[in-house]
PDB file of C-alpha atoms in Angstrom:
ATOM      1  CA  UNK A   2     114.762 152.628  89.818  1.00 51.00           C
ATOM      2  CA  UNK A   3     116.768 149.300  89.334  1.00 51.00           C
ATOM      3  CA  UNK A   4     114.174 145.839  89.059  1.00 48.00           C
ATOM      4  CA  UNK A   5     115.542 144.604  92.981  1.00 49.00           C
ATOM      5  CA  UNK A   6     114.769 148.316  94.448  1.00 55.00           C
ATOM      6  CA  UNK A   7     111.454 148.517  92.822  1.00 48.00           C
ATOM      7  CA  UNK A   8     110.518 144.630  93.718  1.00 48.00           C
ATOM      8  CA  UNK A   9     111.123 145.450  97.103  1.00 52.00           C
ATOM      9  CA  UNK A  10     108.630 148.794  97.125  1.00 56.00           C
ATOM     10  CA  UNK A  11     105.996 146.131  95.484  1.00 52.00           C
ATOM     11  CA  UNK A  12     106.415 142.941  96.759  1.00 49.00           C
ATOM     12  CA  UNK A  13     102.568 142.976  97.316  1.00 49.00           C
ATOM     13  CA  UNK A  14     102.347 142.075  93.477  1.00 50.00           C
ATOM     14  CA  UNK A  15     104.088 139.254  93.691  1.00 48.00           C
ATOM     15  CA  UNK A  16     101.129 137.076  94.772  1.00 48.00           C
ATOM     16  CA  UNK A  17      98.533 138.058  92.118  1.00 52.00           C
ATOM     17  CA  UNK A  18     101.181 137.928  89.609  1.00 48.00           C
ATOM     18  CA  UNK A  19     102.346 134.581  90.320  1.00 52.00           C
ATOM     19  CA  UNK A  20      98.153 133.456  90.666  1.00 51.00           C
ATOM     20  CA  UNK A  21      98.029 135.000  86.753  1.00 47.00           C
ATOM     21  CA  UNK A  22     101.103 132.835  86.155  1.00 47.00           C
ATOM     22  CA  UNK A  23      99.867 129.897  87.448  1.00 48.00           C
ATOM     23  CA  UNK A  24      96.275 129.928  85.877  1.00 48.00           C
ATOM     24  CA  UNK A  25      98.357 131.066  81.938  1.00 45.00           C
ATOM     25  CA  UNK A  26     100.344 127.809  83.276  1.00 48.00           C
ATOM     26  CA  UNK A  27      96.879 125.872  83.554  1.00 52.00           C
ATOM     27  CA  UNK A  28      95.219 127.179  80.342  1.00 53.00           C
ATOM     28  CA  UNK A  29      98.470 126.196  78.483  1.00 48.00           C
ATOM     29  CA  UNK A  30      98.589 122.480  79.579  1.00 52.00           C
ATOM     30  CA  UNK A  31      95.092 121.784  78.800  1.00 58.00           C
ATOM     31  CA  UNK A  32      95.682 123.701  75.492  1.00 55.00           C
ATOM     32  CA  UNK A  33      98.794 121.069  74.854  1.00 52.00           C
ATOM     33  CA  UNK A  34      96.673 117.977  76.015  1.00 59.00           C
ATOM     34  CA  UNK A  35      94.027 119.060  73.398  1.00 63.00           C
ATOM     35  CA  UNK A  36      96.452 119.264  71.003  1.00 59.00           C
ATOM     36  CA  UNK A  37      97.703 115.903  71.561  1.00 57.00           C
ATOM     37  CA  UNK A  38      94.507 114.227  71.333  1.00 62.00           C
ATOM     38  CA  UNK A  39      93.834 115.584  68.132  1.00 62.00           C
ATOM     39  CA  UNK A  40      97.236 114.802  66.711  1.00 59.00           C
ATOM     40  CA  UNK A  41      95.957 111.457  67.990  1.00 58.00           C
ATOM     41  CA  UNK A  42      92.765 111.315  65.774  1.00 63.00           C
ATOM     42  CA  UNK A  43      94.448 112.441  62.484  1.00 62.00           C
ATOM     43  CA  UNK A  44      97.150 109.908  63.409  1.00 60.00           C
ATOM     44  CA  UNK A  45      93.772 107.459  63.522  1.00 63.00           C
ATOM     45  CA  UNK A  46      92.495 108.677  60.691  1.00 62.00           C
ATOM     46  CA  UNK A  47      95.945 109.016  58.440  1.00 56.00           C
ATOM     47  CA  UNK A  48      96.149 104.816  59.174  1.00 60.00           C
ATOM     48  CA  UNK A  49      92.534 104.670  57.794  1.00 58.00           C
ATOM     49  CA  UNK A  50      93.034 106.462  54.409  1.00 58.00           C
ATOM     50  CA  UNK A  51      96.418 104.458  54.104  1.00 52.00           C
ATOM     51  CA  UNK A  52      94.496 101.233  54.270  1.00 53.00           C
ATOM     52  CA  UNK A  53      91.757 102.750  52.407  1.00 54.00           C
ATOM     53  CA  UNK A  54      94.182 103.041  49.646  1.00 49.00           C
ATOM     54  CA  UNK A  55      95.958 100.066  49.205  1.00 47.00           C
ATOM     55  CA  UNK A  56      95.456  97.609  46.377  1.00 44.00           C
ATOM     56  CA  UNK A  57      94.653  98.466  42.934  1.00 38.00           C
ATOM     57  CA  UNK A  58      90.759  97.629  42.533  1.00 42.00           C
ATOM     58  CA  UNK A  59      88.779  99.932  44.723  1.00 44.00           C
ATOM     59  CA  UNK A  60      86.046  97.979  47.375  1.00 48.00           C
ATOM     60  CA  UNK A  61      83.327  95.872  45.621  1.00 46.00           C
ATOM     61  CA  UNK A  62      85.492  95.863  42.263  1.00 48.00           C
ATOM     62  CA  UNK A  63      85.814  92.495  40.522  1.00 46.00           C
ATOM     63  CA  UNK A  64      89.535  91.788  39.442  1.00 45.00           C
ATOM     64  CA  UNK A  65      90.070  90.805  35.917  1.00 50.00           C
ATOM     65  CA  UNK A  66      92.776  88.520  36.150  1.00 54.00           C
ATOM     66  CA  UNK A  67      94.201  85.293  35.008  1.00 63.00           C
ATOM     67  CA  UNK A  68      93.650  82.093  36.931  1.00 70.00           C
ATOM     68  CA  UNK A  69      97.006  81.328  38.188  1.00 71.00           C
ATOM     69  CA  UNK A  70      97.047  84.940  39.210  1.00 85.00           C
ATOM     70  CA  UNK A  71      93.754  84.965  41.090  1.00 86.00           C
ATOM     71  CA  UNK A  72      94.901  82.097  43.139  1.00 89.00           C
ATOM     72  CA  UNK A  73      97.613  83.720  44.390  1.00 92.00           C
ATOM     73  CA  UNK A  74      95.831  86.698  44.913  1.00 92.00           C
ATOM     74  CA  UNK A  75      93.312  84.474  47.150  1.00 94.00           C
ATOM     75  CA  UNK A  76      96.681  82.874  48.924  1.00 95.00           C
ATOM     76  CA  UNK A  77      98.028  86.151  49.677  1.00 96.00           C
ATOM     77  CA  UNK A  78      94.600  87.446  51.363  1.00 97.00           C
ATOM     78  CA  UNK A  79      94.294  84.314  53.252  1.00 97.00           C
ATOM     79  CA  UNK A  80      98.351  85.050  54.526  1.00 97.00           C
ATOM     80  CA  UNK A  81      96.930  88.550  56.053  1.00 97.00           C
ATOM     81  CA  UNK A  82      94.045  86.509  57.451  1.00 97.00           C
ATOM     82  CA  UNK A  83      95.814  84.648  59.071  1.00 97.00           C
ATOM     83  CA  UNK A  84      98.165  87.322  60.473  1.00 97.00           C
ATOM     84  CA  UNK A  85      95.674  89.271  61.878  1.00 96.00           C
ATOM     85  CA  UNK A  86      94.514  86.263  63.406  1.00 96.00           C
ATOM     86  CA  UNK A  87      98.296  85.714  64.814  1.00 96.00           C
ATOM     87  CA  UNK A  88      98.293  89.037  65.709  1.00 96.00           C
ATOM     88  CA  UNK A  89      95.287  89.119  67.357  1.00 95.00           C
ATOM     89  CA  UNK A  90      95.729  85.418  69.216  1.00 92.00           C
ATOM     90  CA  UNK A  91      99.053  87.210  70.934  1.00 92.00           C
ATOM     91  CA  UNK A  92      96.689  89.655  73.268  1.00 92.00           C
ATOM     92  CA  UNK A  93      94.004  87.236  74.100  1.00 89.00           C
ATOM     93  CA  UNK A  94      96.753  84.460  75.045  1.00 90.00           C
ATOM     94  CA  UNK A  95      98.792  86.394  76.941  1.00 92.00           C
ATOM     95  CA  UNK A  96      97.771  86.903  79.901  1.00 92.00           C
ATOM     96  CA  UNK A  97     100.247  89.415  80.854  1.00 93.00           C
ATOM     97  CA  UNK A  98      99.555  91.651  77.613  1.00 93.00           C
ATOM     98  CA  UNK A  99      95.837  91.421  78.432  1.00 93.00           C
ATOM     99  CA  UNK A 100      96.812  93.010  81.978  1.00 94.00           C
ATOM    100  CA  UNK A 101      99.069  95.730  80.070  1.00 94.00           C
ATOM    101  CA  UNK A 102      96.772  96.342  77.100  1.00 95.00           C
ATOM    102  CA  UNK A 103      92.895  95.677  78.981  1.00 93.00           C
ATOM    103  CA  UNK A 104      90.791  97.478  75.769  1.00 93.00           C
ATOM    104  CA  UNK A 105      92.307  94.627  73.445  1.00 93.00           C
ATOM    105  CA  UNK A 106      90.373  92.256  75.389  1.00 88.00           C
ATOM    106  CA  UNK A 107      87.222  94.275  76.426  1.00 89.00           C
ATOM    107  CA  UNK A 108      84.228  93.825  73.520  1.00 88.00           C
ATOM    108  CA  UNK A 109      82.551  97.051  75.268  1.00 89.00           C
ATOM    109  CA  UNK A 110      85.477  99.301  74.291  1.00 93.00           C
ATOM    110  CA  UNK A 111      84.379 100.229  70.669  1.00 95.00           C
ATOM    111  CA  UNK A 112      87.167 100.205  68.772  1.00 95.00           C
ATOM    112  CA  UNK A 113      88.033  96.439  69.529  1.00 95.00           C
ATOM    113  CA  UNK A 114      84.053  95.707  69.291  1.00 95.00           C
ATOM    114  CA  UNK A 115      84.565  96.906  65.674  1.00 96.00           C
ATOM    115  CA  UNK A 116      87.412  94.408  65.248  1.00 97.00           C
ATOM    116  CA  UNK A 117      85.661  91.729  66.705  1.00 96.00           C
ATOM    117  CA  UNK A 118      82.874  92.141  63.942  1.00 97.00           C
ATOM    118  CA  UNK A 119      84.987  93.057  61.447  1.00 97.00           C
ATOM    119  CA  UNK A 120      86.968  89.677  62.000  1.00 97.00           C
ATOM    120  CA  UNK A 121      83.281  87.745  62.285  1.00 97.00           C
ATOM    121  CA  UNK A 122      82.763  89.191  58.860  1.00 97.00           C
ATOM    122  CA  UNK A 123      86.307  88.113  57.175  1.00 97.00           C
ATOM    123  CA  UNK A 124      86.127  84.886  58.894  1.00 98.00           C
ATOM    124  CA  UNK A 125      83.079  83.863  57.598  1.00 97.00           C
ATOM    125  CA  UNK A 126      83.540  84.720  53.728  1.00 97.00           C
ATOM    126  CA  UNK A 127      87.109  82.927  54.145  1.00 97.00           C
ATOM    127  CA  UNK A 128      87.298  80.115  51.363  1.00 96.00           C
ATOM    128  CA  UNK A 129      88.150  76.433  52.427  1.00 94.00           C
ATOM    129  CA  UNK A 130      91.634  77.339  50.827  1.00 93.00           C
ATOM    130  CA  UNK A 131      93.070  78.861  48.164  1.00 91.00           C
ATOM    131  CA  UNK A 132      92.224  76.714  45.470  1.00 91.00           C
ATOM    132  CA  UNK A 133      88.849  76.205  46.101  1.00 92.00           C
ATOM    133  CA  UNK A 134      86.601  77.706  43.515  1.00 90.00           C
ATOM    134  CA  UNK A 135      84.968  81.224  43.862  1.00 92.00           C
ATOM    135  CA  UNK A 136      84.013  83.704  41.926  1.00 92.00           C
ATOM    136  CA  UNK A 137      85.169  87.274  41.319  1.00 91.00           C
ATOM    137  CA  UNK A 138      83.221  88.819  43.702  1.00 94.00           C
ATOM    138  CA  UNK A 139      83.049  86.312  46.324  1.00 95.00           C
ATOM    139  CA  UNK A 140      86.889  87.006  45.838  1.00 95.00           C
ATOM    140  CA  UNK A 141      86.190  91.178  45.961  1.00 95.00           C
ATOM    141  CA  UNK A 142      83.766  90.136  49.341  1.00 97.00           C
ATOM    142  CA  UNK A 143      86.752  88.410  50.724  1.00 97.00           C
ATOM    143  CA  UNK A 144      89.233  90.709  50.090  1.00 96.00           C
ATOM    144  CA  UNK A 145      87.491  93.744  51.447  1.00 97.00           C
ATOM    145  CA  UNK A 146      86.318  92.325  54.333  1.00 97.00           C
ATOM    146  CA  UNK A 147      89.888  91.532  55.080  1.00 97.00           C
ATOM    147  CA  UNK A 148      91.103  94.760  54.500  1.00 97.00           C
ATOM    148  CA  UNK A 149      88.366  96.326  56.635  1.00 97.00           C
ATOM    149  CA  UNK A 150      89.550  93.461  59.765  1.00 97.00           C
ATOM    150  CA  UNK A 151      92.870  95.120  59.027  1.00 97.00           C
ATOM    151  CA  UNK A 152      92.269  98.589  59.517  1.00 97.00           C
ATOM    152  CA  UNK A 153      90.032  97.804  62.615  1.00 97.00           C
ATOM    153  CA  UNK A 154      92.606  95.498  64.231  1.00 97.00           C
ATOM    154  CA  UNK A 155      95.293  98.828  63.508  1.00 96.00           C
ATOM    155  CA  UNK A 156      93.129 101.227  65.297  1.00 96.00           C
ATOM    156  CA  UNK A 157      91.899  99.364  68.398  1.00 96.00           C
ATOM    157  CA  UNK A 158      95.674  98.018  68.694  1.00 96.00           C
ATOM    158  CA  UNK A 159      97.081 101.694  68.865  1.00 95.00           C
ATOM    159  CA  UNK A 160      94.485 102.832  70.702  1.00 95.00           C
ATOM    160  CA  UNK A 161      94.870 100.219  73.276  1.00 95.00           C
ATOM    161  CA  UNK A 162      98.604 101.309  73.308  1.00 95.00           C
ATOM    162  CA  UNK A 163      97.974 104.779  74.034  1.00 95.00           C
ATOM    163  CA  UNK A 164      95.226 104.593  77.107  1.00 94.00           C
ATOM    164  CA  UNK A 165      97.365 101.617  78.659  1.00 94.00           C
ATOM    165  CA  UNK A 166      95.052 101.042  81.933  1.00 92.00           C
ATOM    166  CA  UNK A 167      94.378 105.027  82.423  1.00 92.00           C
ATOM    167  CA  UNK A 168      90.414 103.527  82.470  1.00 91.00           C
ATOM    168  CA  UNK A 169      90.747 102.676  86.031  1.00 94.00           C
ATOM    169  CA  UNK A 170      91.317 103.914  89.568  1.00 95.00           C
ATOM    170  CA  UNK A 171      94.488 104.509  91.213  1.00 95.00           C
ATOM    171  CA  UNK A 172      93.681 101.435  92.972  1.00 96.00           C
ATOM    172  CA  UNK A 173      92.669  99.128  90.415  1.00 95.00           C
ATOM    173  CA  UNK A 174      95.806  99.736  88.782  1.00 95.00           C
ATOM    174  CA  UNK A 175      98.176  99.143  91.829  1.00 96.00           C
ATOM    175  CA  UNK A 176      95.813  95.668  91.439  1.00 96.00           C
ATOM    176  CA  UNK A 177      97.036  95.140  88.006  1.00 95.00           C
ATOM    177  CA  UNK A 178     100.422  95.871  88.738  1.00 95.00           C
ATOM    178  CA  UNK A 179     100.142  93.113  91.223  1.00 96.00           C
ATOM    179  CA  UNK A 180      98.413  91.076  89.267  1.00 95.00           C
ATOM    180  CA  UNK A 181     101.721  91.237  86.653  1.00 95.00           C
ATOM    181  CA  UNK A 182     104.303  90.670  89.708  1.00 95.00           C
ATOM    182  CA  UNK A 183     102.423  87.465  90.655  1.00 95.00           C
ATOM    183  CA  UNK A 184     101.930  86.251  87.203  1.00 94.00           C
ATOM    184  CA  UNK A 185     105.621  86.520  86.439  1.00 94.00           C
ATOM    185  CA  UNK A 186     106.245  84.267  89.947  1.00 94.00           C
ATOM    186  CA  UNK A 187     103.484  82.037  88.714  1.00 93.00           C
ATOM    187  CA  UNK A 188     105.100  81.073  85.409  1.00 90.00           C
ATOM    188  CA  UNK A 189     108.674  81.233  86.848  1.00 91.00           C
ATOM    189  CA  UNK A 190     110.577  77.796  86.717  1.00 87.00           C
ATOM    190  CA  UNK A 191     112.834  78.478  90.009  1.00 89.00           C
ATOM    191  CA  UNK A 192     109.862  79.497  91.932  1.00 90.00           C
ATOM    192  CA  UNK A 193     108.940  76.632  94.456  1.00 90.00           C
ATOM    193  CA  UNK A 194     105.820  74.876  93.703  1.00 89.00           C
ATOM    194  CA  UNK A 195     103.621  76.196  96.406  1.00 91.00           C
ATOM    195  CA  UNK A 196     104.753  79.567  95.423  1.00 93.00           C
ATOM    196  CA  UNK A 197     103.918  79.467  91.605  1.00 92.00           C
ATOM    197  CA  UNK A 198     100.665  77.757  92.832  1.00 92.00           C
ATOM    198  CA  UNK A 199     100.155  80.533  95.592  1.00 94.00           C
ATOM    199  CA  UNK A 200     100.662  83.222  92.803  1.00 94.00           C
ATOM    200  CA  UNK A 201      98.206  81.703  90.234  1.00 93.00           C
ATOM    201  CA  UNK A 202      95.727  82.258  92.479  1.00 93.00           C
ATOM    202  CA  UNK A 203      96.677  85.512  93.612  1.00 95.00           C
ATOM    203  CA  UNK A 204      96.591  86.363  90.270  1.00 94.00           C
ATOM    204  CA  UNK A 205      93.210  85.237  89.395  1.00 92.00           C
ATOM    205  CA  UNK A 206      92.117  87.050  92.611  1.00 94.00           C
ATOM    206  CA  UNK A 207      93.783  90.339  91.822  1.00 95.00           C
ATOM    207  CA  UNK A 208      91.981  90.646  88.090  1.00 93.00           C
ATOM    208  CA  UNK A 209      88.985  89.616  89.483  1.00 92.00           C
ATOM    209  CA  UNK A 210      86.238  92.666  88.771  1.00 91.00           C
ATOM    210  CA  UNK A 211      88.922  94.338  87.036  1.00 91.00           C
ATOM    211  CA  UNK A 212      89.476  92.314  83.612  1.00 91.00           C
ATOM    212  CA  UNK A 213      87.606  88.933  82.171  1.00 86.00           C
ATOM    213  CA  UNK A 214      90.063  86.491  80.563  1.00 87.00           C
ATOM    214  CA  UNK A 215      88.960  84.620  78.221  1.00 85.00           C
ATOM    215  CA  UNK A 216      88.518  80.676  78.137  1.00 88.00           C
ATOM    216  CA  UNK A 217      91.141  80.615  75.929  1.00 87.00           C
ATOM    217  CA  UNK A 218      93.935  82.774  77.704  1.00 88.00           C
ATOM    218  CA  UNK A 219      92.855  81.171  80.988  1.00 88.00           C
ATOM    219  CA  UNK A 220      93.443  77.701  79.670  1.00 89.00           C
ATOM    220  CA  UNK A 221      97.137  79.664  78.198  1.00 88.00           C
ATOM    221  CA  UNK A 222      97.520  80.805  81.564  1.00 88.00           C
ATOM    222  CA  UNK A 223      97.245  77.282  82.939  1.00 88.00           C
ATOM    223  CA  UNK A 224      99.178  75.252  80.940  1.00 88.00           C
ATOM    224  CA  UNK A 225     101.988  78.011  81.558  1.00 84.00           C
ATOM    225  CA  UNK A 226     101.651  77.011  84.922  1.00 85.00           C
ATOM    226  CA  UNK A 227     101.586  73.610  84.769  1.00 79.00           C
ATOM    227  CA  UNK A 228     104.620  73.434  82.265  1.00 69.00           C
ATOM    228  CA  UNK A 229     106.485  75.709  84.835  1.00 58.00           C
ATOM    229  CA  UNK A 230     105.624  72.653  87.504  1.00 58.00           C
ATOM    230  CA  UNK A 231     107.026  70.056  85.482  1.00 59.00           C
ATOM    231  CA  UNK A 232     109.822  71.808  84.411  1.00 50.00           C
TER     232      UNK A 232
END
């Protein structure tokens, strides 16, 4: 008996057949999705031994080194300071990578929470500059508690990547995607007045209950605006 001759005798196992199918189908994705969120977390983790690792002197360790060196040392620390700080100033003034990236700016997501301390930490054993006199281990302090911003800021930033705005509704993010049409009319130079005007407030009502900008990004998002109107 040929496959078409005995398919037609037992058609009638077509439908459980195909219900086995579909549920090896459904066990399979879920088994794929599993395996993508723990690629995800050694990913994570493979970023956190890197940073562990750099430098020469482990955490804590006191640097023997020359004077002229140690300053520079202390210069080059206060550079990545200051890039994380860059780095970090780019999500909470722009509004429209708060609206694309929401966990960068949320303190209750706990990744960026961590950053947030981590950054509280660094900026408060930052020296008035690199000249000014401190000692070894205020220097060891310093540098760790940079290094430890810098892992922090890593993680929350590609974690932030990865969920996107999958953290709300269907609804809430047809809001946000609003929210980004209106923003780019807002800040749009040959956009009327009343219309950039219209859309900043549109905006503002679209992200309200959904995301809380800052002082400092709404005061960015303003003088956007306003710079569009005088333009």
């Amino acid at each position: 008996m040929n496959f078409w001759s005995f398919a037609a005798s037992y058609w009638w196992l077509v439908f459980p057949l195909g219900g086995a199918i579909a549920a090896v189908a459904g066990n399979a994705s879920g088994w794929f999705r599993k395996q993508q969120e723990l690629d995800h977390k050694r990913r994570l983790e493979v970023i956190e031994a890197k940073a562990r690792a750099k430098g020469v002197t482990g955490p804590g360790e006191a640097p023997a080194i020359e004077e002229g060196d140690f300053r520079s040392r202390v210069s080059r620390i206060m550079a990545t300071h200051d890039d994380l700080t860059r780095r970090w100033l780019e999500y909470e003034l722009d509004v429209a990578r708060v609206i694309a990236f929401p966990t960068m700016s949320d303190g209750r997501d706990p990744r960026t929470a961590a950053f947030l301390r981590a950054k509280k930490a660094a900026d408060a054993l930052r020296p008035a500059s690199a000249e000014a006199r401190i000692s070894s281990e205020e220097y060891a302090e310093y540098r760790d508690a940079v290094h430890d911003c810098e892992v922090a800021f890593d993680v929350a930033e590609q974690e932030a990547r990865r969920v996107r705005d999958t953290g709300f509704t269907e609804a809430e993010r047809q809001r946000l995607g609003r929210a980004q049409q209106l923003l780019n009319v807002a800040v749009d130079q040959s956009a009327t007045a009343a219309e950039r005007q219209t859309a900043y407030r549109r905006v503002r009502e679209e992200l309200d209950g959904l995301i809380v900008l800052s002082d400092v990004s709404e005061a960015e998002l303003r003088r956007r605006v306003a710079g569009s109107l005088e333009a």
